[in-house]
């Protein structure tokens, strides 16, 4: 009652007295109704669930006796209870069963409580979304989220509203990032266009002397490479681990803050077309900020621009060190030349993939005929205190005459506010920020400093920092600009473009045909690959785990290609999903297909026919079953290892959780250690059988272990094998792992079973069974993850009903991936009341 009186007293300042009384009356009745409804849930749990999930026993780590009422924070738990009861999995068949009426009452109660108490309606931008937004607003290609702490996740996804709190520490980081963003811009004052260090090496009479002239400006430089008059500086290709980079140290301002901008003009010279294209490694202050393949010929050089925040770098007393290296990332051979590495003539070619590089006489053979790809540096420009004129000229914005006055400031602030708030703004909404500008001017600040203060304050508003989600009652339903932003941040990972804003402004975005057209347009954009597919795929499939590359001998040179190979192994899976989305391929191709995405490194690794270049492209597989399907990717199978060994348990758990949508419960705390005396000389299957003798372990391992054996044909580097050894010897040097089998060899043991009892003898049989019997489960799992990623919260009871409807509608097309994504964005869970019904 005290709460009601307090509410009424406070309500006199904000509501009419009648409105306040009516509100309190409704609240009163709501609480009473909730109390009555509460008994339905707690009574059911007490009667049928607490014997196995109570104070003394918690099967599968689940305890329900402490649930006294429905709370929104336990929404996911109640959804799980609903699903278990609905499917007849709980209570177990051996326990006392509720009547059909009791079950229906319990299911209805949970559903109604979730409708009455929807999840949060807004969420904060996560770190990568903040970085993308600041890049869009400033026009600078800086990773603003580099030094920000990692975001919390919900079920592995960084878009979960529940774990994106607005903490004081987070606001402090936000202040720092936004201040850096505005400080790098010039609004009226001339931008810093003076290049502290530059060199046109192609036009220089002596490229080496042109670079050494930087010493007069305080730079420390030792020119590496071969100067070529009329061409530039040629950098010789090196292997990973060989140090011969072209590096220089440039002094910076005493504060060691601001933006460093590096501009390069590069190409590659090849004496033979079969030579591989090299990679340019760009290292700034010890951080590798790029390693990109260079394939442009000298007559069409490539321009590269890098912008880095000095605050994020380890700057030395002498300044910031920058290194440029020419690395060849794949082994290659040239007819007529033997292998350059003769450290052990008896060794076979590295990794069985061919020679690393040809051996030749560099003095007797003309440079232009060397059988090696040279990186040509044509020009270099460097500014360690760069700021850019705002707004960027490519926006083509009409502005009044550029003057340091209030009219010009108001237009700049209004434009900035529109970009930050992702919608048109009114004069009334701009007043506080223009007033702040005027106040700063009266305090003696310059025009640019005053505008920066106003712009940073806009970046601290909730309109910029938060994204509307279709959850709670405070969701801005029927707001076309909120809808446009949510679609854009989901599909592009950043703010809307002008076309989407125009459609929102016209009021037509909520029309089904127009909305569908815009969704497909965003999905077809290159921005979708980096803004949606990469983060979604990596979080869904847990791809950010470390992967392992092994060799038969530590000294083999294939270790020198490990970095690019590892990146390619991870990128293969994202590229595979991108191809499935683009071509609307069926969900079954996650398991089995006759194609994959390859580049030269992966083709070598898989021992498939050669592929030229580092770019991933679709390649039809030559009548082999090993590589078809996402689950055969080396990047996945290699990450599912432990201590340098195939981890059958982890592979089974991952497949059940990430693919089949059948995640096992967390392992109990009382898991016993295996007695080494009992496991000595036994196979892995025999060891796991001993492990399952404990009832605490058997609950889960009876299902996940047989799944893991399906992948035993893949070694710890994801390569296909047909035999295994009794033992493996592992040695390591500087992170390089040698893995050698010893003892008797035997055929790979890949016999296992699926969760519903289907048995298989081989990996091909396993794939056929999964496609035949589990496609519906796989599609459901993908939809649940899409719903979480796009809405900001895991699907509840009502959302699961909609997921089942989407599955039913897409079953005839084998759950094509693009159709599932589009269905998610057109779902009621995503749109709520924002879609107009066609008459």
PDB file of C-alpha atoms in Angstrom, residues 290-470:
ATOM      1  CA  UNK A 290      47.081  -5.715 -42.801  1.00  0.00           C
ATOM      2  CA  UNK A 291      48.431  -8.607 -44.842  1.00  0.00           C
ATOM      3  CA  UNK A 292      46.823  -8.414 -48.246  1.00  0.00           C
ATOM      4  CA  UNK A 293      47.575 -10.120 -51.518  1.00  0.00           C
ATOM      5  CA  UNK A 294      49.048  -7.815 -54.173  1.00  0.00           C
ATOM      6  CA  UNK A 295      48.354  -8.861 -57.748  1.00  0.00           C
ATOM      7  CA  UNK A 296      48.348  -5.495 -59.572  1.00  0.00           C
ATOM      8  CA  UNK A 297      50.931  -5.157 -62.366  1.00  0.00           C
ATOM      9  CA  UNK A 298      53.327  -2.156 -62.299  1.00  0.00           C
ATOM     10  CA  UNK A 299      51.299  -0.209 -64.859  1.00  0.00           C
ATOM     11  CA  UNK A 300      48.187  -0.412 -62.629  1.00  0.00           C
ATOM     12  CA  UNK A 301      49.441  -0.038 -59.053  1.00  0.00           C
ATOM     13  CA  UNK A 302      47.120  -0.411 -56.078  1.00  0.00           C
ATOM     14  CA  UNK A 303      46.470   2.387 -53.597  1.00  0.00           C
ATOM     15  CA  UNK A 304      46.264   1.392 -49.932  1.00  0.00           C
ATOM     16  CA  UNK A 305      45.276   3.786 -47.131  1.00  0.00           C
ATOM     17  CA  UNK A 306      45.579   2.966 -43.438  1.00  0.00           C
ATOM     18  CA  UNK A 307      44.313   5.143 -40.595  1.00  0.00           C
ATOM     19  CA  UNK A 308      45.282   4.167 -37.063  1.00  0.00           C
ATOM     20  CA  UNK A 309      44.672   5.766 -33.678  1.00  0.00           C
ATOM     21  CA  UNK A 310      48.067   6.555 -32.120  1.00  0.00           C
ATOM     22  CA  UNK A 311      46.504   6.206 -28.673  1.00  0.00           C
ATOM     23  CA  UNK A 312      46.132   2.458 -29.324  1.00  0.00           C
ATOM     24  CA  UNK A 313      49.780   1.958 -30.285  1.00  0.00           C
ATOM     25  CA  UNK A 314      52.943   1.238 -28.315  1.00  0.00           C
ATOM     26  CA  UNK A 315      54.874   4.324 -29.417  1.00  0.00           C
ATOM     27  CA  UNK A 316      58.617   4.325 -28.744  1.00  0.00           C
ATOM     28  CA  UNK A 317      60.654   7.304 -27.549  1.00  0.00           C
ATOM     29  CA  UNK A 318      61.902   7.828 -31.094  1.00  0.00           C
ATOM     30  CA  UNK A 319      58.391   7.591 -32.501  1.00  0.00           C
ATOM     31  CA  UNK A 320      56.278   4.942 -34.202  1.00  0.00           C
ATOM     32  CA  UNK A 321      57.939   2.130 -36.129  1.00  0.00           C
ATOM     33  CA  UNK A 322      56.397   1.032 -39.433  1.00  0.00           C
ATOM     34  CA  UNK A 323      57.483  -2.088 -41.293  1.00  0.00           C
ATOM     35  CA  UNK A 324      56.601  -3.228 -44.809  1.00  0.00           C
ATOM     36  CA  UNK A 325      57.328  -6.816 -45.828  1.00  0.00           C
ATOM     37  CA  UNK A 326      56.904  -8.903 -48.955  1.00  0.00           C
ATOM     38  CA  UNK A 327      55.840 -12.384 -47.861  1.00  0.00           C
ATOM     39  CA  UNK A 328      55.042 -15.360 -50.052  1.00  0.00           C
ATOM     40  CA  UNK A 329      52.354 -17.306 -48.209  1.00  0.00           C
ATOM     41  CA  UNK A 330      52.356 -20.534 -50.239  1.00  0.00           C
ATOM     42  CA  UNK A 331      54.995 -23.028 -51.322  1.00  0.00           C
ATOM     43  CA  UNK A 332      55.737 -22.959 -55.017  1.00  0.00           C
ATOM     44  CA  UNK A 333      58.080 -24.461 -57.566  1.00  0.00           C
ATOM     45  CA  UNK A 334      59.382 -23.286 -60.939  1.00  0.00           C
ATOM     46  CA  UNK A 335      60.411 -25.726 -63.634  1.00  0.00           C
ATOM     47  CA  UNK A 336      64.172 -25.952 -64.041  1.00  0.00           C
ATOM     48  CA  UNK A 337      65.000 -24.843 -60.469  1.00  0.00           C
ATOM     49  CA  UNK A 338      65.614 -26.990 -57.410  1.00  0.00           C
ATOM     50  CA  UNK A 339      64.404 -26.197 -53.914  1.00  0.00           C
ATOM     51  CA  UNK A 340      66.237 -23.310 -52.253  1.00  0.00           C
ATOM     52  CA  UNK A 341      66.044 -24.997 -48.843  1.00  0.00           C
ATOM     53  CA  UNK A 342      68.785 -27.611 -48.676  1.00  0.00           C
ATOM     54  CA  UNK A 343      69.015 -27.856 -44.877  1.00  0.00           C
ATOM     55  CA  UNK A 344      68.300 -31.559 -45.104  1.00  0.00           C
ATOM     56  CA  UNK A 345      68.538 -32.960 -48.643  1.00  0.00           C
ATOM     57  CA  UNK A 346      66.996 -36.251 -47.488  1.00  0.00           C
ATOM     58  CA  UNK A 347      63.751 -34.560 -46.428  1.00  0.00           C
ATOM     59  CA  UNK A 348      60.766 -34.837 -48.681  1.00  0.00           C
ATOM     60  CA  UNK A 349      59.217 -31.616 -49.991  1.00  0.00           C
ATOM     61  CA  UNK A 350      57.651 -29.614 -47.115  1.00  0.00           C
ATOM     62  CA  UNK A 351      54.365 -31.093 -46.027  1.00  0.00           C
ATOM     63  CA  UNK A 352      54.166 -33.034 -49.257  1.00  0.00           C
ATOM     64  CA  UNK A 353      52.825 -29.925 -50.947  1.00  0.00           C
ATOM     65  CA  UNK A 354      55.765 -29.062 -53.167  1.00  0.00           C
ATOM     66  CA  UNK A 355      58.844 -26.880 -53.011  1.00  0.00           C
ATOM     67  CA  UNK A 356      58.817 -23.571 -51.163  1.00  0.00           C
ATOM     68  CA  UNK A 357      60.786 -21.492 -53.615  1.00  0.00           C
ATOM     69  CA  UNK A 358      63.306 -22.039 -56.399  1.00  0.00           C
ATOM     70  CA  UNK A 359      67.010 -21.735 -55.853  1.00  0.00           C
ATOM     71  CA  UNK A 360      68.734 -19.344 -58.266  1.00  0.00           C
ATOM     72  CA  UNK A 361      71.855 -17.175 -58.597  1.00  0.00           C
ATOM     73  CA  UNK A 362      70.742 -13.617 -57.801  1.00  0.00           C
ATOM     74  CA  UNK A 363      73.934 -12.101 -59.192  1.00  0.00           C
ATOM     75  CA  UNK A 364      74.202 -13.779 -62.562  1.00  0.00           C
ATOM     76  CA  UNK A 365      70.490 -13.676 -63.432  1.00  0.00           C
ATOM     77  CA  UNK A 366      69.008 -10.255 -64.350  1.00  0.00           C
ATOM     78  CA  UNK A 367      66.592  -8.935 -61.712  1.00  0.00           C
ATOM     79  CA  UNK A 368      63.657  -8.856 -64.120  1.00  0.00           C
ATOM     80  CA  UNK A 369      64.135 -12.606 -64.774  1.00  0.00           C
ATOM     81  CA  UNK A 370      64.307 -13.768 -61.164  1.00  0.00           C
ATOM     82  CA  UNK A 371      61.800 -16.596 -60.563  1.00  0.00           C
ATOM     83  CA  UNK A 372      60.340 -14.744 -57.577  1.00  0.00           C
ATOM     84  CA  UNK A 373      57.507 -12.189 -57.166  1.00  0.00           C
ATOM     85  CA  UNK A 374      58.885  -8.773 -56.207  1.00  0.00           C
ATOM     86  CA  UNK A 375      56.724  -6.183 -54.449  1.00  0.00           C
ATOM     87  CA  UNK A 376      57.154  -2.744 -56.042  1.00  0.00           C
ATOM     88  CA  UNK A 377      56.706   0.282 -53.777  1.00  0.00           C
ATOM     89  CA  UNK A 378      55.880   3.259 -56.034  1.00  0.00           C
ATOM     90  CA  UNK A 379      55.047   5.945 -53.459  1.00  0.00           C
ATOM     91  CA  UNK A 380      54.549   6.451 -49.748  1.00  0.00           C
ATOM     92  CA  UNK A 381      52.884   9.253 -47.760  1.00  0.00           C
ATOM     93  CA  UNK A 382      52.752   9.491 -43.995  1.00  0.00           C
ATOM     94  CA  UNK A 383      51.080  11.885 -41.561  1.00  0.00           C
ATOM     95  CA  UNK A 384      51.203  11.240 -37.822  1.00  0.00           C
ATOM     96  CA  UNK A 385      48.807  14.064 -36.879  1.00  0.00           C
ATOM     97  CA  UNK A 386      46.123  13.668 -39.499  1.00  0.00           C
ATOM     98  CA  UNK A 387      42.701  15.251 -39.350  1.00  0.00           C
ATOM     99  CA  UNK A 388      40.057  15.215 -42.033  1.00  0.00           C
ATOM    100  CA  UNK A 389      37.757  17.930 -43.316  1.00  0.00           C
ATOM    101  CA  UNK A 390      34.136  17.310 -42.302  1.00  0.00           C
ATOM    102  CA  UNK A 391      31.712  16.600 -43.845  1.00  0.00           C
ATOM    103  CA  UNK A 392      33.470  14.371 -46.399  1.00  0.00           C
ATOM    104  CA  UNK A 393      33.264  15.752 -49.911  1.00  0.00           C
ATOM    105  CA  UNK A 394      31.810  12.546 -51.356  1.00  0.00           C
ATOM    106  CA  UNK A 395      28.627  13.114 -49.333  1.00  0.00           C
ATOM    107  CA  UNK A 396      27.918  16.082 -51.628  1.00  0.00           C
ATOM    108  CA  UNK A 397      26.108  17.971 -48.881  1.00  0.00           C
ATOM    109  CA  UNK A 398      24.805  21.481 -49.632  1.00  0.00           C
ATOM    110  CA  UNK A 399      26.048  23.843 -46.941  1.00  0.00           C
ATOM    111  CA  UNK A 400      25.879  27.625 -46.450  1.00  0.00           C
ATOM    112  CA  UNK A 401      28.984  29.704 -47.007  1.00  0.00           C
ATOM    113  CA  UNK A 402      31.800  28.399 -44.881  1.00  0.00           C
ATOM    114  CA  UNK A 403      32.087  30.941 -42.085  1.00  0.00           C
ATOM    115  CA  UNK A 404      32.874  30.561 -38.362  1.00  0.00           C
ATOM    116  CA  UNK A 405      29.415  31.728 -37.331  1.00  0.00           C
ATOM    117  CA  UNK A 406      26.293  30.307 -35.689  1.00  0.00           C
ATOM    118  CA  UNK A 407      24.474  29.638 -38.956  1.00  0.00           C
ATOM    119  CA  UNK A 408      27.235  27.437 -40.295  1.00  0.00           C
ATOM    120  CA  UNK A 409      27.693  25.740 -36.916  1.00  0.00           C
ATOM    121  CA  UNK A 410      23.972  24.986 -36.668  1.00  0.00           C
ATOM    122  CA  UNK A 411      23.990  23.341 -40.085  1.00  0.00           C
ATOM    123  CA  UNK A 412      27.034  21.226 -39.219  1.00  0.00           C
ATOM    124  CA  UNK A 413      25.580  20.192 -35.871  1.00  0.00           C
ATOM    125  CA  UNK A 414      22.233  19.351 -37.463  1.00  0.00           C
ATOM    126  CA  UNK A 415      23.890  17.222 -40.134  1.00  0.00           C
ATOM    127  CA  UNK A 416      25.997  15.446 -37.522  1.00  0.00           C
ATOM    128  CA  UNK A 417      22.897  14.818 -35.414  1.00  0.00           C
ATOM    129  CA  UNK A 418      21.023  13.307 -38.371  1.00  0.00           C
ATOM    130  CA  UNK A 419      23.926  10.963 -39.045  1.00  0.00           C
ATOM    131  CA  UNK A 420      24.266  10.010 -35.380  1.00  0.00           C
ATOM    132  CA  UNK A 421      20.546   9.577 -34.685  1.00  0.00           C
ATOM    133  CA  UNK A 422      20.010   7.805 -37.986  1.00  0.00           C
ATOM    134  CA  UNK A 423      16.909   9.808 -38.875  1.00  0.00           C
ATOM    135  CA  UNK A 424      15.768  13.352 -39.694  1.00  0.00           C
ATOM    136  CA  UNK A 425      15.791  15.710 -36.718  1.00  0.00           C
ATOM    137  CA  UNK A 426      13.716  18.757 -35.823  1.00  0.00           C
ATOM    138  CA  UNK A 427      14.897  22.246 -34.953  1.00  0.00           C
ATOM    139  CA  UNK A 428      13.659  21.681 -31.407  1.00  0.00           C
ATOM    140  CA  UNK A 429      15.822  18.567 -31.056  1.00  0.00           C
ATOM    141  CA  UNK A 430      18.918  20.486 -32.162  1.00  0.00           C
ATOM    142  CA  UNK A 431      18.435  23.390 -29.766  1.00  0.00           C
ATOM    143  CA  UNK A 432      20.320  21.920 -26.759  1.00  0.00           C
ATOM    144  CA  UNK A 433      23.391  21.127 -28.861  1.00  0.00           C
ATOM    145  CA  UNK A 434      23.432  24.480 -30.632  1.00  0.00           C
ATOM    146  CA  UNK A 435      23.100  26.099 -27.209  1.00  0.00           C
ATOM    147  CA  UNK A 436      26.101  24.106 -26.036  1.00  0.00           C
ATOM    148  CA  UNK A 437      28.075  25.359 -29.023  1.00  0.00           C
ATOM    149  CA  UNK A 438      27.105  28.983 -28.204  1.00  0.00           C
ATOM    150  CA  UNK A 439      28.076  28.497 -24.583  1.00  0.00           C
ATOM    151  CA  UNK A 440      31.504  27.123 -25.528  1.00  0.00           C
ATOM    152  CA  UNK A 441      32.101  30.035 -27.860  1.00  0.00           C
ATOM    153  CA  UNK A 442      31.310  32.505 -25.061  1.00  0.00           C
ATOM    154  CA  UNK A 443      33.902  30.718 -22.932  1.00  0.00           C
ATOM    155  CA  UNK A 444      36.514  31.518 -25.565  1.00  0.00           C
ATOM    156  CA  UNK A 445      36.748  28.224 -27.449  1.00  0.00           C
ATOM    157  CA  UNK A 446      37.490  28.256 -31.160  1.00  0.00           C
ATOM    158  CA  UNK A 447      34.803  27.481 -33.710  1.00  0.00           C
ATOM    159  CA  UNK A 448      36.077  23.937 -34.277  1.00  0.00           C
ATOM    160  CA  UNK A 449      36.496  23.201 -30.566  1.00  0.00           C
ATOM    161  CA  UNK A 450      32.939  24.387 -29.826  1.00  0.00           C
ATOM    162  CA  UNK A 451      31.480  22.311 -32.659  1.00  0.00           C
ATOM    163  CA  UNK A 452      33.443  19.284 -31.455  1.00  0.00           C
ATOM    164  CA  UNK A 453      31.938  19.683 -27.980  1.00  0.00           C
ATOM    165  CA  UNK A 454      28.425  19.723 -29.438  1.00  0.00           C
ATOM    166  CA  UNK A 455      29.136  16.764 -31.718  1.00  0.00           C
ATOM    167  CA  UNK A 456      30.588  14.660 -28.920  1.00  0.00           C
ATOM    168  CA  UNK A 457      27.589  15.386 -26.710  1.00  0.00           C
ATOM    169  CA  UNK A 458      25.348  14.069 -29.515  1.00  0.00           C
ATOM    170  CA  UNK A 459      27.382  10.852 -29.532  1.00  0.00           C
ATOM    171  CA  UNK A 460      26.647  10.433 -25.819  1.00  0.00           C
ATOM    172  CA  UNK A 461      22.860  10.567 -26.238  1.00  0.00           C
ATOM    173  CA  UNK A 462      20.691   7.470 -26.002  1.00  0.00           C
ATOM    174  CA  UNK A 463      19.468   8.121 -29.555  1.00  0.00           C
ATOM    175  CA  UNK A 464      22.957   7.300 -30.802  1.00  0.00           C
ATOM    176  CA  UNK A 465      24.094   4.768 -28.232  1.00  0.00           C
ATOM    177  CA  UNK A 466      20.977   2.634 -28.219  1.00  0.00           C
ATOM    178  CA  UNK A 467      19.214   0.613 -30.879  1.00  0.00           C
ATOM    179  CA  UNK A 468      15.511  -0.078 -30.756  1.00  0.00           C
ATOM    180  CA  UNK A 469      14.657  -3.757 -30.355  1.00  0.00           C
ATOM    181  CA  UNK A 470      11.208  -5.233 -30.982  1.00  0.00           C
TER     182      UNK A 470
END
